[in-house]
DNA sequence: TTCTTAAAAGAGAATAATTCTCATTTAAGA
DNA sequence: TCTTAAATGAGAATTATTCTCTTTTAAGAA
């Protein structure tokens, strides 16, 4: 259980009710959209302007408190899990699940220690695994 | 050099000038947006309605002639390369480059032949490699 | 080679996701 | 408590995409 106030404070961000709840939302929802975050806050706490949520999410990404994840939709999704990890994408619906696999990470790390990509400096590697969830 | 007409014909798609040029565009532009495709066609050939391009792109995806690729922007990008491959994403700009590495593919294939993911059937695995292009 | 017709394309309005502008409020430090 | 830069809110604007409806056309039938 992380202290949200302190998380903001450490990044020199003003501690506002809106920021606290947006952070809580992204930590509690799996790969939420901005809309998901807005619903989460409005249902539980208070009304909040959509522009405020978009602004806060962007700020958090810049400060490294959250990440964006990639999708093939015209919609942005966020991730509260900072540790590099992989994602399982449903080919049918919109479901995205985390996939954590340290053995795989070691294999990849080892592979790219030797194999260099010309003119490119790797920061982060993640797998996109597309397929079907068997309910 | 592929025969575009025949590609459409084989998928039982009516061969229209618009479809031929959209297909050509996706094959010739690296990871284009719908807007990129529209510009490509308007500059070289003829005017085309934006709705037509979106519709055609969607049809091509359904028929497996092209793929969507994932981004962390609210914009959809397409890929004319059907063979599974990986992508290098620039952390700064919008640049996305293909990364093809058969040795790596073998390693992954071997790894996931044994390692099963519970309740998930893998269709396709691709790496997202984020980092910096050294121009 | 016409003729027919279902499918495709086009124009433009509608919707969805995100960003912007500017007035008001507020966190935080003096 | 006071001050003020920064954050929020309301709503308009912009951007990407989809939809609706009319017109055009590819392709097979006659
Ligand atoms: Mn949209
Ligand atoms: Mn947008
Ligand atoms: Zn995740
Ligand atoms: Zn590609």
CSV table of C-alpha atoms (C1' of nucleotides) and ligand atoms in Angstrom, one decimal:
chain,number,residue,atom,x,y,z
A,1,UNK,CA,0.0,0.0,0.0
A,2,UNK,CA,1.6,3.1,-1.2
A,3,UNK,CA,1.2,6.6,0.2
A,4,UNK,CA,-0.3,8.6,-2.6
A,5,UNK,CA,0.4,12.0,-1.1
A,6,UNK,CA,4.0,11.2,-0.7
A,7,UNK,CA,4.2,9.9,-4.2
A,8,UNK,CA,3.1,13.2,-5.5
A,9,UNK,CA,5.2,15.1,-3.1
A,10,UNK,CA,8.4,13.3,-4.1
A,11,UNK,CA,7.8,14.4,-7.7
A,12,UNK,CA,7.3,18.0,-6.6
A,13,UNK,CA,3.7,17.9,-7.7
A,14,UNK,CA,1.1,20.0,-5.8
A,15,UNK,CA,-1.0,17.6,-3.8
A,16,UNK,CA,-4.6,18.1,-5.0
A,17,UNK,CA,-7.7,16.0,-4.4
A,18,UNK,CA,-8.0,15.5,-8.1
A,19,UNK,CA,-4.4,14.2,-8.5
A,20,UNK,CA,-4.8,11.9,-5.6
A,21,UNK,CA,-7.8,10.3,-7.0
A,22,UNK,CA,-6.5,10.0,-10.5
A,23,UNK,CA,-3.4,8.3,-9.2
A,24,UNK,CA,-5.6,6.0,-7.1
A,25,UNK,CA,-7.7,5.2,-10.1
A,26,UNK,CA,-4.8,4.3,-12.4
A,27,UNK,CA,-3.3,2.1,-9.6
A,28,UNK,CA,-6.7,0.3,-9.1
A,29,UNK,CA,-8.0,-0.1,-12.7
A,30,UNK,CA,-6.3,-2.4,-15.1
A,31,UNK,CA,-5.0,-0.4,-18.1
A,32,UNK,CA,-7.6,2.3,-17.9
A,33,UNK,CA,-8.6,4.9,-20.4
A,34,UNK,CA,-9.1,8.5,-19.4
A,35,UNK,CA,-12.8,7.8,-19.4
A,36,UNK,CA,-12.4,4.9,-17.1
A,37,UNK,CA,-10.5,7.1,-14.6
A,38,UNK,CA,-13.3,9.8,-14.8
A,39,UNK,CA,-16.0,7.2,-14.1
A,40,UNK,CA,-14.0,5.8,-11.2
A,41,UNK,CA,-13.6,9.2,-9.6
A,42,UNK,CA,-17.2,10.4,-10.2
A,43,UNK,CA,-18.7,7.3,-8.9
A,44,UNK,CA,-16.7,7.2,-5.7
A,45,UNK,CA,-15.7,10.8,-4.8
A,46,UNK,CA,-16.6,13.9,-6.7
A,47,UNK,CA,-17.2,15.5,-10.0
A,48,UNK,CA,-14.1,16.2,-12.0
A,49,UNK,CA,-13.6,18.0,-15.4
A,50,UNK,CA,-12.5,15.7,-18.2
A,51,UNK,CA,-9.8,18.2,-19.2
A,52,UNK,CA,-8.4,18.0,-15.7
A,53,UNK,CA,-8.1,14.3,-15.9
A,54,UNK,CA,-6.4,14.4,-19.3
A,55,UNK,CA,-4.0,17.0,-18.0
A,56,UNK,CA,-3.2,15.1,-14.8
A,57,UNK,CA,-2.6,11.9,-16.7
A,58,UNK,CA,-0.2,13.6,-19.0
A,59,UNK,CA,1.6,15.2,-16.1
A,60,UNK,CA,1.9,11.8,-14.4
A,61,UNK,CA,3.3,10.2,-17.6
A,62,UNK,CA,5.9,13.0,-17.9
A,63,UNK,CA,6.9,12.6,-14.2
A,64,UNK,CA,7.1,8.8,-14.7
A,65,UNK,CA,4.4,8.0,-12.2
A,66,UNK,CA,2.4,6.1,-14.7
A,67,UNK,CA,3.0,4.8,-18.3
A,68,UNK,CA,1.0,4.8,-21.5
A,69,UNK,CA,0.5,1.4,-23.1
A,70,UNK,CA,0.0,0.8,-26.8
A,71,UNK,CA,-3.2,-0.3,-28.4
A,72,UNK,CA,-4.5,-0.6,-32.0
A,73,UNK,CA,-7.5,1.6,-31.1
A,74,UNK,CA,-7.8,5.3,-31.3
A,75,UNK,CA,-7.8,5.6,-27.6
A,76,UNK,CA,-5.0,5.9,-25.0
A,77,UNK,CA,-4.6,3.5,-22.1
A,78,UNK,CA,-2.5,4.0,-19.1
A,79,UNK,CA,-0.7,1.6,-16.8
A,80,UNK,CA,0.0,2.0,-13.1
A,81,UNK,CA,2.6,-0.8,-13.1
A,82,UNK,CA,6.0,0.8,-13.7
A,83,UNK,CA,8.1,-2.3,-13.7
A,84,UNK,CA,8.6,-3.4,-17.3
A,85,UNK,CA,6.2,-6.2,-18.1
A,86,UNK,CA,4.4,-7.8,-21.0
A,87,UNK,CA,0.9,-7.7,-22.2
A,88,UNK,CA,-1.6,-10.3,-23.4
A,89,UNK,CA,-4.0,-8.7,-25.9
A,90,UNK,CA,-7.3,-10.4,-26.8
A,91,UNK,CA,-7.8,-10.7,-30.5
A,92,UNK,CA,-11.5,-10.4,-30.1
A,93,UNK,CA,-12.5,-7.9,-27.4
A,94,UNK,CA,-10.6,-5.2,-25.6
A,95,UNK,CA,-9.1,-7.2,-22.8
A,96,UNK,CA,-5.5,-6.6,-22.0
A,97,UNK,CA,-3.8,-8.6,-19.2
A,98,UNK,CA,-0.4,-8.2,-17.6
A,99,UNK,CA,2.1,-10.9,-18.2
A,100,UNK,CA,5.0,-11.1,-15.9
A,101,UNK,CA,7.8,-13.6,-16.6
A,102,UNK,CA,11.2,-13.0,-15.2
A,103,UNK,CA,12.7,-16.1,-16.8
A,104,UNK,CA,11.7,-14.6,-20.2
A,105,UNK,CA,13.1,-11.2,-19.2
A,106,UNK,CA,16.5,-12.8,-18.4
A,107,UNK,CA,16.5,-14.5,-21.8
A,108,UNK,CA,15.8,-11.3,-23.6
A,109,UNK,CA,18.3,-9.3,-21.5
A,110,UNK,CA,20.9,-11.9,-22.3
A,111,UNK,CA,20.1,-11.9,-26.0
A,112,UNK,CA,20.2,-8.1,-26.4
A,113,UNK,CA,23.4,-7.8,-24.3
A,114,UNK,CA,25.1,-9.3,-27.3
A,115,UNK,CA,22.9,-8.5,-30.2
A,116,UNK,CA,23.1,-4.8,-30.9
A,117,UNK,CA,20.6,-3.0,-33.0
A,118,UNK,CA,22.4,-0.6,-35.3
A,119,UNK,CA,21.7,3.1,-34.7
A,120,UNK,CA,19.3,2.3,-31.8
A,121,UNK,CA,19.7,2.4,-28.1
A,122,UNK,CA,17.3,0.2,-26.3
A,123,UNK,CA,15.5,1.6,-23.2
A,124,UNK,CA,12.8,-0.9,-22.7
A,125,UNK,CA,11.6,-4.2,-24.3
A,126,UNK,CA,8.1,-5.6,-23.9
A,127,UNK,CA,6.2,-8.3,-25.6
A,128,UNK,CA,2.8,-8.0,-27.1
A,129,UNK,CA,1.3,-11.4,-27.0
A,130,UNK,CA,-1.9,-11.6,-29.1
A,131,UNK,CA,-4.3,-14.4,-28.8
A,132,UNK,CA,-7.4,-15.8,-27.3
A,133,UNK,CA,-8.4,-15.9,-23.6
A,134,UNK,CA,-10.1,-19.1,-22.8
A,135,UNK,CA,-12.7,-17.8,-20.4
B,1,UNK,CA,6.4,-6.5,-57.0
B,2,UNK,CA,3.0,-7.9,-56.1
B,3,UNK,CA,0.0,-7.7,-58.4
B,4,UNK,CA,-2.4,-5.6,-56.5
B,5,UNK,CA,-5.4,-6.4,-58.7
B,6,UNK,CA,-4.9,-10.1,-58.1
B,7,UNK,CA,-4.4,-9.6,-54.4
B,8,UNK,CA,-7.9,-8.0,-54.2
B,9,UNK,CA,-9.3,-10.6,-56.5
B,10,UNK,CA,-8.1,-13.5,-54.4
B,11,UNK,CA,-9.8,-12.0,-51.4
B,12,UNK,CA,-13.0,-11.8,-53.4
B,13,UNK,CA,-13.0,-8.0,-53.1
B,14,UNK,CA,-14.3,-5.8,-55.9
B,15,UNK,CA,-11.3,-4.3,-57.7
B,16,UNK,CA,-11.8,-0.5,-57.5
B,17,UNK,CA,-9.3,2.3,-58.2
B,18,UNK,CA,-9.7,3.4,-54.6
B,19,UNK,CA,-8.9,0.0,-53.2
B,20,UNK,CA,-5.9,-0.4,-55.5
B,21,UNK,CA,-4.4,2.8,-54.4
B,22,UNK,CA,-5.1,2.3,-50.7
B,23,UNK,CA,-3.3,-1.0,-50.9
B,24,UNK,CA,-0.4,0.5,-52.8
B,25,UNK,CA,-0.2,3.3,-50.2
B,26,UNK,CA,0.0,0.9,-47.3
B,27,UNK,CA,2.6,-1.2,-49.1
B,28,UNK,CA,4.7,1.9,-49.8
B,29,UNK,CA,4.4,3.9,-46.6
B,30,UNK,CA,6.0,2.7,-43.4
B,31,UNK,CA,3.2,2.3,-40.8
B,32,UNK,CA,0.9,4.9,-42.2
B,33,UNK,CA,-2.1,6.5,-40.6
B,34,UNK,CA,-5.3,6.8,-42.6
B,35,UNK,CA,-4.3,10.5,-43.1
B,36,UNK,CA,-1.0,9.4,-44.6
B,37,UNK,CA,-2.8,7.1,-47.0
B,38,UNK,CA,-5.2,9.9,-48.0
B,39,UNK,CA,-2.3,12.3,-48.7
B,40,UNK,CA,-0.4,9.7,-50.7
B,41,UNK,CA,-3.4,9.0,-53.0
B,42,UNK,CA,-4.5,12.7,-53.4
B,43,UNK,CA,-1.0,13.8,-54.3
B,44,UNK,CA,-0.3,11.1,-56.8
B,45,UNK,CA,-3.7,10.0,-58.3
B,46,UNK,CA,-7.1,11.4,-57.5
B,47,UNK,CA,-9.3,12.9,-54.8
B,48,UNK,CA,-10.7,10.3,-52.4
B,49,UNK,CA,-13.2,10.6,-49.6
B,50,UNK,CA,-11.8,10.1,-46.1
B,51,UNK,CA,-14.7,7.8,-45.2
B,52,UNK,CA,-13.8,5.6,-48.1
B,53,UNK,CA,-10.2,5.3,-47.0
B,54,UNK,CA,-11.2,4.4,-43.4
B,55,UNK,CA,-13.7,1.9,-44.8
B,56,UNK,CA,-11.2,0.3,-47.2
B,57,UNK,CA,-8.5,0.0,-44.5
B,58,UNK,CA,-11.0,-1.7,-42.2
B,59,UNK,CA,-12.0,-4.1,-44.9
B,60,UNK,CA,-8.3,-4.9,-45.7
B,61,UNK,CA,-7.6,-5.6,-42.0
B,62,UNK,CA,-10.6,-8.0,-41.8
B,63,UNK,CA,-9.5,-9.8,-44.9
B,64,UNK,CA,-5.9,-10.0,-43.6
B,65,UNK,CA,-4.4,-7.9,-46.3
B,66,UNK,CA,-2.9,-5.5,-43.9
B,67,UNK,CA,-2.6,-5.3,-40.1
B,68,UNK,CA,-3.0,-2.6,-37.4
B,69,UNK,CA,-0.1,-1.8,-35.3
B,70,UNK,CA,-0.2,-0.5,-31.7
B,71,UNK,CA,0.8,2.9,-30.6
B,72,UNK,CA,0.4,5.0,-27.5
B,73,UNK,CA,-1.2,7.8,-29.4
B,74,UNK,CA,-5.0,8.2,-30.2
B,75,UNK,CA,-4.4,7.3,-33.8
B,76,UNK,CA,-4.4,4.1,-35.7
B,77,UNK,CA,-1.5,3.0,-37.8
B,78,UNK,CA,-1.4,0.2,-40.3
B,79,UNK,CA,1.3,-2.2,-41.5
B,80,UNK,CA,1.6,-3.7,-45.0
B,81,UNK,CA,4.1,-6.3,-43.8
B,82,UNK,CA,2.1,-9.4,-42.8
B,83,UNK,CA,5.0,-11.6,-41.7
B,84,UNK,CA,5.2,-11.2,-37.9
B,85,UNK,CA,7.9,-8.8,-37.0
B,86,UNK,CA,9.0,-6.5,-34.3
B,87,UNK,CA,9.0,-2.7,-33.9
B,88,UNK,CA,11.4,-0.1,-32.7
B,89,UNK,CA,9.6,2.9,-31.2
B,90,UNK,CA,11.3,6.2,-30.7
B,91,UNK,CA,10.8,7.5,-27.2
B,92,UNK,CA,11.0,11.1,-28.5
B,93,UNK,CA,9.2,11.4,-31.8
B,94,UNK,CA,6.7,9.3,-33.8
B,95,UNK,CA,9.2,7.2,-35.6
B,96,UNK,CA,8.5,3.5,-35.8
B,97,UNK,CA,10.9,1.1,-37.5
B,98,UNK,CA,10.5,-2.5,-38.4
B,99,UNK,CA,12.9,-4.9,-36.6
B,100,UNK,CA,13.2,-8.3,-38.2
B,101,UNK,CA,15.3,-10.9,-36.3
B,102,UNK,CA,14.8,-14.6,-37.1
B,103,UNK,CA,17.3,-15.7,-34.5
B,104,UNK,CA,15.2,-14.0,-31.8
B,105,UNK,CA,12.0,-15.4,-33.2
B,106,UNK,CA,13.4,-18.9,-32.9
B,107,UNK,CA,14.3,-18.3,-29.3
B,108,UNK,CA,10.8,-17.0,-28.5
B,109,UNK,CA,9.2,-19.8,-30.4
B,110,UNK,CA,11.3,-22.4,-28.5
B,111,UNK,CA,10.5,-20.7,-25.2
B,112,UNK,CA,6.8,-20.6,-25.6
B,113,UNK,CA,6.7,-24.1,-26.9
B,114,UNK,CA,7.3,-25.2,-23.4
B,115,UNK,CA,6.1,-22.3,-21.3
B,116,UNK,CA,2.4,-22.2,-21.5
B,117,UNK,CA,0.3,-19.2,-20.4
B,118,UNK,CA,-2.7,-20.3,-18.4
B,119,UNK,CA,-6.1,-19.7,-20.0
B,120,UNK,CA,-4.5,-18.1,-23.1
B,121,UNK,CA,-3.8,-19.3,-26.6
B,122,UNK,CA,-1.0,-17.4,-28.3
B,123,UNK,CA,-1.6,-16.4,-31.9
B,124,UNK,CA,1.3,-13.9,-32.4
B,125,UNK,CA,4.1,-12.5,-30.4
B,126,UNK,CA,5.9,-9.3,-31.2
B,127,UNK,CA,8.4,-7.2,-29.4
B,128,UNK,CA,8.0,-3.5,-28.8
B,129,UNK,CA,11.4,-2.1,-28.3
B,130,UNK,CA,11.4,1.5,-27.1
B,131,UNK,CA,14.5,3.6,-27.2
B,132,UNK,CA,16.4,6.2,-29.0
B,133,UNK,CA,17.4,6.3,-32.7
B,134,UNK,CA,20.9,7.7,-33.1
B,135,UNK,CA,20.4,9.6,-36.2
C,1,DT,C1',-22.3,-5.7,-75.6
C,2,DT,C1',-25.8,-4.2,-72.9
C,3,DC,C1',-28.4,-4.8,-68.5
C,4,DT,C1',-28.9,-5.4,-63.7
C,5,DT,C1',-27.8,-5.0,-59.2
C,6,DA,C1',-25.3,-5.4,-55.0
C,7,DA,C1',-21.6,-3.3,-53.4
C,8,DA,C1',-18.6,0.6,-53.1
C,9,DA,C1',-17.7,5.5,-53.1
C,10,DG,C1',-18.7,10.3,-52.0
C,11,DA,C1',-20.5,14.3,-49.4
C,12,DG,C1',-21.1,15.9,-45.4
C,13,DA,C1',-23.1,15.4,-40.7
C,14,DA,C1',-22.4,13.1,-36.4
C,15,DT,C1',-19.7,11.2,-32.8
C,16,DA,C1',-15.7,10.2,-29.9
C,17,DA,C1',-11.3,11.3,-27.9
C,18,DT,C1',-8.5,14.8,-26.7
C,19,DT,C1',-6.8,19.5,-26.3
C,20,DC,C1',-7.2,24.3,-25.6
C,21,DT,C1',-8.7,28.9,-23.6
C,22,DC,C1',-9.6,31.6,-20.1
C,23,DA,C1',-11.9,32.6,-15.7
C,24,DT,C1',-11.9,31.0,-11.0
C,25,DT,C1',-10.0,28.4,-7.2
C,26,DT,C1',-6.5,26.6,-4.2
C,27,DA,C1',-2.1,24.5,-2.3
C,28,DA,C1',1.8,25.7,-0.2
C,29,DG,C1',5.2,28.6,1.3
C,30,DA,C1',6.3,33.3,3.1
D,1,DT,C1',-2.9,35.0,7.3
D,2,DC,C1',-1.4,36.5,2.8
D,3,DT,C1',0.3,35.9,-1.7
D,4,DT,C1',0.8,33.9,-5.9
D,5,DA,C1',2.0,30.5,-9.2
D,6,DA,C1',-0.1,26.5,-10.4
D,7,DA,C1',-4.2,23.7,-10.9
D,8,DT,C1',-9.0,23.2,-11.9
D,9,DG,C1',-13.4,23.8,-14.3
D,10,DA,C1',-16.6,25.0,-18.0
D,11,DG,C1',-17.2,24.8,-22.3
D,12,DA,C1',-15.5,25.6,-27.0
D,13,DA,C1',-12.3,23.8,-30.4
D,14,DT,C1',-9.8,20.3,-32.7
D,15,DT,C1',-8.8,15.8,-34.4
D,16,DA,C1',-9.7,11.1,-35.7
D,17,DT,C1',-13.1,8.2,-36.9
D,18,DT,C1',-17.8,6.6,-38.0
D,19,DC,C1',-22.3,7.0,-39.9
D,20,DT,C1',-26.2,8.1,-43.2
D,21,DC,C1',-27.8,8.6,-47.3
D,22,DT,C1',-27.4,9.4,-52.3
D,23,DT,C1',-25.0,8.4,-56.5
D,24,DT,C1',-21.8,5.7,-59.0
D,25,DT,C1',-19.7,1.5,-60.6
D,26,DA,C1',-17.7,-3.3,-61.0
D,27,DA,C1',-18.8,-7.5,-62.5
D,28,DG,C1',-21.6,-11.1,-63.7
D,29,DA,C1',-26.0,-12.3,-66.3
D,30,DA,C1',-28.5,-12.1,-70.3
E,1,LIG,MN1,-12.1,8.7,-32.1
E,2,LIG,MN1,-8.0,12.7,-31.1
E,3,LIG,ZN1,0.3,-3.6,-17.7
E,4,LIG,ZN1,6.0,-3.1,-39.2
